[in-house]
Amino acid sequence: MDALPVTPGELLCLGSSLAFSGLFYYLHRRKAKVASKIQEAPKLQVGDDLPGILSATGTGCLSYVAVEGIVQPAEAALTSPYHQELQGVIERLVLKEQRLIWNSLARSWTDSERVVLEQVHMTPFVLVSPGGRAAGQVSVESPLRAVELPLETVYERFQQTSHGFKDLLGHYLSGEKPKGFLETEEMLLVGSSLTGIGELTLHPDGSLHLQPPADGAGYFLRLGDWQTLLAELESASSFWKWAALVCGLVATATLLHALRRAYRRHRLKQEKEEEQRAFEDLRLRKGLALEPDEELPANTCVICLTNPRQCALLPCGHVCCCFHCFQALPRRTCPICRSPIDRVVPLYQA
């Protein structure tokens, strides 16, 4: 039975390349689909005309729309515990432990961090027009379900851990060395320009609400305009597309290499078979074929020490082996003088 044309290493490379190519293509299509949907979505500003636009739809709903406005709290705003003058509608406090981990392979210390504590506080908020008019304001629903919270870092402090001699000795033995704690505060500040992309609905009481789309499309809240988000999605889509293409090329190159090697083996096998048939035909035409019960000559093959010497190796001219041993040579070099073999001719003994 012939061996598989693909080695285990090539099979692993081929399978992983195809798997990564499929995954990257899926991510590319997903990002491209979201970017296309945002490109086609209506672009609106918070203003007095929004209720009329929604009423004209007949359903009081726009399934996917980009709305730009200014953030204002619907209730009491959140105040930063570190900067009393800052007020926001979403606050996230994060405490991270930073440490060094010994990497035995790289023989060096690498940075690592672990979230020790994370707290998120939120108060209901709305988007209003730049003029600050209350009419036509849009209430933002479920902001924590957005793909990414539009927060700004307003406070950051790193507290370094002090170590004694015993602590340092224990760190080197354990392979972990604490650096300290990083405390950060992020907020969505009142007065920020925010773009919300989602489903816009008009309730019976006349209020407007921006909420996650019912069809599962991406729900985005971003500082700034929608063009920035669209550019980021298109860049990510292009990156995953090229990554999928590179992995596909690697898989194709691996498969072609394996097929080329299998084809060369097949051609070499055919050449050996044809060479053996031609050799046997020449011996039969000269009447030099051995009978089954005929004794072997004294000049036996120097390789197998069983069969008679049947061929002359050119250009060195040594007569030293049988034809089967000649075919089994790992390299086409003379077993006597190691010179390259250009061709072989049958030996005729009278």
mmCIF file of C-alpha atoms in Angstrom, residues 4-243:
data_model
loop_
_atom_site.group_PDB
_atom_site.id
_atom_site.type_symbol
_atom_site.label_atom_id
_atom_site.label_comp_id
_atom_site.label_asym_id
_atom_site.label_seq_id
_atom_site.Cartn_x
_atom_site.Cartn_y
_atom_site.Cartn_z
ATOM 1 C CA LEU A 4 -0.083 8.913 2.116
ATOM 2 C CA PRO A 5 1.049 11.799 -0.122
ATOM 3 C CA VAL A 6 0.799 14.176 2.893
ATOM 4 C CA THR A 7 3.094 13.882 5.899
ATOM 5 C CA PRO A 8 1.646 14.378 9.433
ATOM 6 C CA GLY A 9 3.269 17.815 9.667
ATOM 7 C CA GLU A 10 1.831 18.863 6.320
ATOM 8 C CA LEU A 11 -1.555 17.449 7.282
ATOM 9 C CA LEU A 12 -1.519 19.494 10.494
ATOM 10 C CA CYS A 13 -0.470 22.632 8.596
ATOM 11 C CA LEU A 14 -3.125 22.046 5.932
ATOM 12 C CA GLY A 15 -5.913 21.446 8.443
ATOM 13 C CA SER A 16 -5.045 24.392 10.665
ATOM 14 C CA SER A 17 -4.637 26.731 7.671
ATOM 15 C CA LEU A 18 -8.037 25.744 6.296
ATOM 16 C CA ALA A 19 -9.648 26.115 9.735
ATOM 17 C CA PHE A 20 -8.138 29.556 10.316
ATOM 18 C CA SER A 21 -9.006 30.607 6.779
ATOM 19 C CA GLY A 22 -12.648 29.683 7.345
ATOM 20 C CA LEU A 23 -12.725 31.458 10.716
ATOM 21 C CA PHE A 24 -11.101 34.611 9.354
ATOM 22 C CA TYR A 25 -13.457 34.652 6.363
ATOM 23 C CA TYR A 26 -16.420 34.381 8.730
ATOM 24 C CA LEU A 27 -15.136 37.359 10.738
ATOM 25 C CA HIS A 28 -14.577 39.297 7.502
ATOM 26 C CA ARG A 29 -18.135 38.652 6.303
ATOM 27 C CA ARG A 30 -19.532 39.547 9.720
ATOM 28 C CA LYS A 31 -17.678 42.876 9.891
ATOM 29 C CA ALA A 32 -18.516 43.652 6.252
ATOM 30 C CA LYS A 33 -22.192 42.940 6.872
ATOM 31 C CA VAL A 34 -22.309 45.278 9.887
ATOM 32 C CA ALA A 35 -20.427 47.987 7.969
ATOM 33 C CA SER A 36 -22.822 47.675 5.028
ATOM 34 C CA LYS A 37 -25.820 47.912 7.335
ATOM 35 C CA ILE A 38 -24.449 51.029 9.031
ATOM 36 C CA GLN A 39 -23.684 52.548 5.609
ATOM 37 C CA GLU A 40 -27.309 52.034 4.533
ATOM 38 C CA ALA A 41 -28.880 53.139 7.840
ATOM 39 C CA PRO A 42 -30.586 56.574 7.939
ATOM 40 C CA LYS A 43 -28.448 59.269 9.575
ATOM 41 C CA LEU A 44 -30.490 61.546 11.829
ATOM 42 C CA GLN A 45 -29.890 64.359 14.297
ATOM 43 C CA VAL A 46 -31.852 64.697 17.506
ATOM 44 C CA GLY A 47 -34.461 67.359 16.793
ATOM 45 C CA ASP A 48 -38.118 68.165 16.651
ATOM 46 C CA ASP A 49 -38.620 66.344 13.358
ATOM 47 C CA LEU A 50 -37.909 62.822 14.695
ATOM 48 C CA PRO A 51 -41.478 62.121 15.876
ATOM 49 C CA GLY A 52 -42.803 63.123 12.468
ATOM 50 C CA ILE A 53 -40.295 60.904 10.669
ATOM 51 C CA LEU A 54 -41.273 57.894 12.792
ATOM 52 C CA SER A 55 -44.997 58.589 12.423
ATOM 53 C CA ALA A 56 -44.584 58.648 8.652
ATOM 54 C CA THR A 57 -43.254 55.082 8.688
ATOM 55 C CA GLY A 58 -46.666 53.766 9.775
ATOM 56 C CA THR A 59 -45.097 51.483 12.401
ATOM 57 C CA GLY A 60 -43.492 54.145 14.546
ATOM 58 C CA CYS A 61 -40.169 52.336 14.299
ATOM 59 C CA LEU A 62 -36.929 52.472 12.333
ATOM 60 C CA SER A 63 -35.211 49.094 12.634
ATOM 61 C CA TYR A 64 -31.688 50.461 12.190
ATOM 62 C CA VAL A 65 -30.723 54.111 12.374
ATOM 63 C CA ALA A 66 -27.807 56.319 13.454
ATOM 64 C CA VAL A 67 -28.797 59.142 15.803
ATOM 65 C CA GLU A 68 -26.419 61.881 16.923
ATOM 66 C CA GLY A 69 -27.017 63.983 20.019
ATOM 67 C CA ILE A 70 -25.659 65.418 23.266
ATOM 68 C CA VAL A 71 -25.647 63.319 26.433
ATOM 69 C CA GLN A 72 -27.844 64.613 29.246
ATOM 70 C CA PRO A 73 -28.973 62.758 32.410
ATOM 71 C CA ALA A 74 -32.658 61.897 32.749
ATOM 72 C CA GLU A 75 -32.230 61.783 36.530
ATOM 73 C CA ALA A 76 -29.475 62.830 38.942
ATOM 74 C CA ALA A 77 -26.060 62.600 37.295
ATOM 75 C CA LEU A 78 -23.166 60.583 38.685
ATOM 76 C CA THR A 79 -20.305 62.530 40.269
ATOM 77 C CA SER A 80 -16.712 61.358 40.107
ATOM 78 C CA PRO A 81 -15.322 60.549 43.585
ATOM 79 C CA TYR A 82 -11.907 61.837 42.478
ATOM 80 C CA HIS A 83 -12.966 64.955 40.526
ATOM 81 C CA GLN A 84 -16.049 66.566 42.052
ATOM 82 C CA GLU A 85 -16.479 68.842 39.032
ATOM 83 C CA LEU A 86 -16.974 65.901 36.644
ATOM 84 C CA GLN A 87 -20.448 64.488 36.123
ATOM 85 C CA GLY A 88 -21.474 61.560 33.959
ATOM 86 C CA VAL A 89 -24.195 59.024 33.265
ATOM 87 C CA ILE A 90 -22.064 55.841 33.188
ATOM 88 C CA GLU A 91 -19.127 55.165 35.511
ATOM 89 C CA ARG A 92 -16.802 52.171 35.606
ATOM 90 C CA LEU A 93 -14.275 51.669 38.383
ATOM 91 C CA VAL A 94 -11.592 49.025 37.768
ATOM 92 C CA LEU A 95 -8.875 47.783 40.096
ATOM 93 C CA LYS A 96 -6.179 45.660 38.400
ATOM 94 C CA GLU A 97 -3.257 43.832 39.882
ATOM 95 C CA GLN A 98 -0.144 43.988 37.724
ATOM 96 C CA ARG A 99 2.559 41.374 38.112
ATOM 97 C CA LEU A 100 5.584 39.882 36.394
ATOM 98 C CA ILE A 101 5.514 36.201 35.385
ATOM 99 C CA TRP A 102 8.733 34.276 34.710
ATOM 100 C CA ASN A 103 8.737 32.813 31.191
ATOM 101 C CA SER A 104 11.005 29.772 31.235
ATOM 102 C CA LEU A 105 11.059 29.521 27.439
ATOM 103 C CA ALA A 106 12.066 33.144 26.789
ATOM 104 C CA ARG A 107 14.120 33.266 29.997
ATOM 105 C CA SER A 108 12.647 36.628 30.928
ATOM 106 C CA TRP A 109 9.903 38.276 32.993
ATOM 107 C CA THR A 110 6.646 39.133 31.151
ATOM 108 C CA ASP A 111 3.903 41.547 32.223
ATOM 109 C CA SER A 112 0.552 40.192 33.331
ATOM 110 C CA GLU A 113 -2.510 41.756 34.915
ATOM 111 C CA ARG A 114 -5.611 40.523 36.702
ATOM 112 C CA VAL A 115 -8.877 42.357 37.366
ATOM 113 C CA VAL A 116 -9.417 42.388 41.118
ATOM 114 C CA LEU A 117 -12.535 44.548 41.240
ATOM 115 C CA GLU A 118 -14.840 46.070 38.620
ATOM 116 C CA GLN A 119 -17.905 48.187 39.338
ATOM 117 C CA VAL A 120 -20.256 49.820 36.831
ATOM 118 C CA HIS A 121 -22.748 52.511 37.850
ATOM 119 C CA MET A 122 -25.317 54.006 35.511
ATOM 120 C CA THR A 123 -28.124 56.503 35.537
ATOM 121 C CA PRO A 124 -30.780 56.872 32.785
ATOM 122 C CA PHE A 125 -29.791 59.390 30.143
ATOM 123 C CA VAL A 126 -31.081 60.905 26.917
ATOM 124 C CA LEU A 127 -29.690 62.431 23.745
ATOM 125 C CA VAL A 128 -30.719 66.008 23.078
ATOM 126 C CA SER A 129 -30.099 68.397 20.233
ATOM 127 C CA PRO A 130 -26.988 70.599 20.341
ATOM 128 C CA GLY A 131 -29.229 73.536 21.213
ATOM 129 C CA GLY A 132 -30.328 71.776 24.368
ATOM 130 C CA ARG A 133 -34.052 71.729 23.512
ATOM 131 C CA ALA A 134 -35.973 69.043 25.435
ATOM 132 C CA ALA A 135 -38.424 68.437 22.597
ATOM 133 C CA GLY A 136 -37.526 65.447 20.479
ATOM 134 C CA GLN A 137 -35.028 64.042 22.976
ATOM 135 C CA VAL A 138 -34.139 60.360 22.606
ATOM 136 C CA SER A 139 -33.948 58.067 25.606
ATOM 137 C CA VAL A 140 -31.066 55.562 25.367
ATOM 138 C CA GLU A 141 -32.163 52.107 26.538
ATOM 139 C CA SER A 142 -29.901 49.260 27.734
ATOM 140 C CA PRO A 143 -26.560 51.043 27.153
ATOM 141 C CA LEU A 144 -24.684 48.178 28.835
ATOM 142 C CA ARG A 145 -25.744 45.912 25.937
ATOM 143 C CA ALA A 146 -23.793 48.045 23.461
ATOM 144 C CA VAL A 147 -20.840 46.442 21.677
ATOM 145 C CA GLU A 148 -18.465 48.784 23.476
ATOM 146 C CA LEU A 149 -19.156 51.393 26.145
ATOM 147 C CA PRO A 150 -18.190 54.937 25.056
ATOM 148 C CA LEU A 151 -16.169 55.774 28.185
ATOM 149 C CA GLU A 152 -13.320 58.188 28.762
ATOM 150 C CA THR A 153 -10.588 57.649 31.358
ATOM 151 C CA VAL A 154 -10.878 60.480 33.891
ATOM 152 C CA TYR A 155 -8.689 59.100 36.694
ATOM 153 C CA GLU A 156 -5.759 56.706 36.873
ATOM 154 C CA ARG A 157 -3.422 55.888 39.748
ATOM 155 C CA PHE A 158 -0.777 53.186 40.134
ATOM 156 C CA GLN A 159 0.174 52.094 43.636
ATOM 157 C CA GLN A 160 3.457 50.194 43.690
ATOM 158 C CA THR A 161 3.833 47.254 46.051
ATOM 159 C CA SER A 162 6.791 47.329 48.415
ATOM 160 C CA HIS A 163 8.785 44.122 48.895
ATOM 161 C CA GLY A 164 11.140 42.881 51.566
ATOM 162 C CA PHE A 165 14.056 40.506 51.137
ATOM 163 C CA LYS A 166 11.937 37.459 52.018
ATOM 164 C CA ASP A 167 9.266 38.562 49.570
ATOM 165 C CA LEU A 168 11.791 38.908 46.742
ATOM 166 C CA LEU A 169 13.208 35.479 47.481
ATOM 167 C CA GLY A 170 9.719 33.974 47.427
ATOM 168 C CA HIS A 171 8.934 35.731 44.155
ATOM 169 C CA TYR A 172 11.956 34.229 42.417
ATOM 170 C CA LEU A 173 11.109 30.784 43.737
ATOM 171 C CA SER A 174 7.436 30.991 42.732
ATOM 172 C CA GLY A 175 8.045 32.717 39.389
ATOM 173 C CA GLU A 176 5.553 35.543 40.139
ATOM 174 C CA LYS A 177 6.515 39.071 41.145
ATOM 175 C CA PRO A 178 3.700 41.554 42.038
ATOM 176 C CA LYS A 179 4.302 45.077 40.704
ATOM 177 C CA GLY A 180 1.333 46.920 42.196
ATOM 178 C CA PHE A 181 -2.302 47.917 41.692
ATOM 179 C CA LEU A 182 -3.714 50.138 38.954
ATOM 180 C CA GLU A 183 -6.905 51.984 39.790
ATOM 181 C CA THR A 184 -8.852 53.622 36.938
ATOM 182 C CA GLU A 185 -12.124 55.467 36.573
ATOM 183 C CA GLU A 186 -13.929 55.755 33.230
ATOM 184 C CA MET A 187 -17.033 57.837 32.611
ATOM 185 C CA LEU A 188 -19.457 58.857 29.897
ATOM 186 C CA LEU A 189 -19.496 62.559 30.688
ATOM 187 C CA VAL A 190 -22.510 64.812 30.554
ATOM 188 C CA GLY A 191 -22.371 67.026 27.456
ATOM 189 C CA SER A 192 -20.446 64.515 25.318
ATOM 190 C CA SER A 193 -21.383 64.192 21.649
ATOM 191 C CA LEU A 194 -22.674 60.631 21.214
ATOM 192 C CA THR A 195 -23.795 58.619 18.199
ATOM 193 C CA GLY A 196 -26.201 55.770 18.871
ATOM 194 C CA ILE A 197 -26.825 53.111 16.225
ATOM 195 C CA GLY A 198 -29.763 50.805 16.831
ATOM 196 C CA GLU A 199 -33.547 50.621 16.693
ATOM 197 C CA LEU A 200 -35.448 53.893 17.124
ATOM 198 C CA THR A 201 -39.072 53.621 18.288
ATOM 199 C CA LEU A 202 -41.883 56.069 19.019
ATOM 200 C CA HIS A 203 -43.954 55.130 22.078
ATOM 201 C CA PRO A 204 -47.661 55.973 22.399
ATOM 202 C CA ASP A 205 -46.852 58.726 24.906
ATOM 203 C CA GLY A 206 -44.755 60.466 22.221
ATOM 204 C CA SER A 207 -41.349 59.607 23.726
ATOM 205 C CA LEU A 208 -38.470 58.420 21.538
ATOM 206 C CA HIS A 209 -36.316 55.438 22.525
ATOM 207 C CA LEU A 210 -33.066 54.079 21.075
ATOM 208 C CA GLN A 211 -32.664 50.399 21.915
ATOM 209 C CA PRO A 212 -30.866 47.232 20.750
ATOM 210 C CA PRO A 213 -32.226 45.995 17.399
ATOM 211 C CA ALA A 214 -34.763 43.170 17.639
ATOM 212 C CA ASP A 215 -33.052 41.262 14.793
ATOM 213 C CA GLY A 216 -29.779 40.960 16.745
ATOM 214 C CA ALA A 217 -27.822 43.492 14.682
ATOM 215 C CA GLY A 218 -24.999 45.382 16.347
ATOM 216 C CA TYR A 219 -25.958 47.984 18.941
ATOM 217 C CA PHE A 220 -23.357 50.758 19.031
ATOM 218 C CA LEU A 221 -22.818 53.777 21.254
ATOM 219 C CA ARG A 222 -19.803 55.782 20.136
ATOM 220 C CA LEU A 223 -18.303 59.135 20.956
ATOM 221 C CA GLY A 224 -18.126 61.282 17.833
ATOM 222 C CA ASP A 225 -19.741 60.546 14.471
ATOM 223 C CA TRP A 226 -20.720 57.319 12.700
ATOM 224 C CA GLN A 227 -18.026 57.706 10.016
ATOM 225 C CA THR A 228 -15.318 56.820 12.559
ATOM 226 C CA LEU A 229 -17.100 53.600 13.494
ATOM 227 C CA LEU A 230 -17.648 52.751 9.833
ATOM 228 C CA ALA A 231 -13.949 53.271 9.042
ATOM 229 C CA GLU A 232 -12.942 50.992 11.947
ATOM 230 C CA LEU A 233 -15.321 48.240 10.812
ATOM 231 C CA GLU A 234 -14.116 48.455 7.208
ATOM 232 C CA SER A 235 -10.494 48.312 8.364
ATOM 233 C CA ALA A 236 -11.221 45.244 10.519
ATOM 234 C CA SER A 237 -13.104 43.605 7.639
ATOM 235 C CA SER A 238 -10.169 44.196 5.289
ATOM 236 C CA PHE A 239 -7.722 42.806 7.856
ATOM 237 C CA TRP A 240 -9.695 39.567 8.328
ATOM 238 C CA LYS A 241 -10.104 39.223 4.571
ATOM 239 C CA TRP A 242 -6.352 39.377 3.981
ATOM 240 C CA ALA A 243 -5.742 37.032 6.922
#
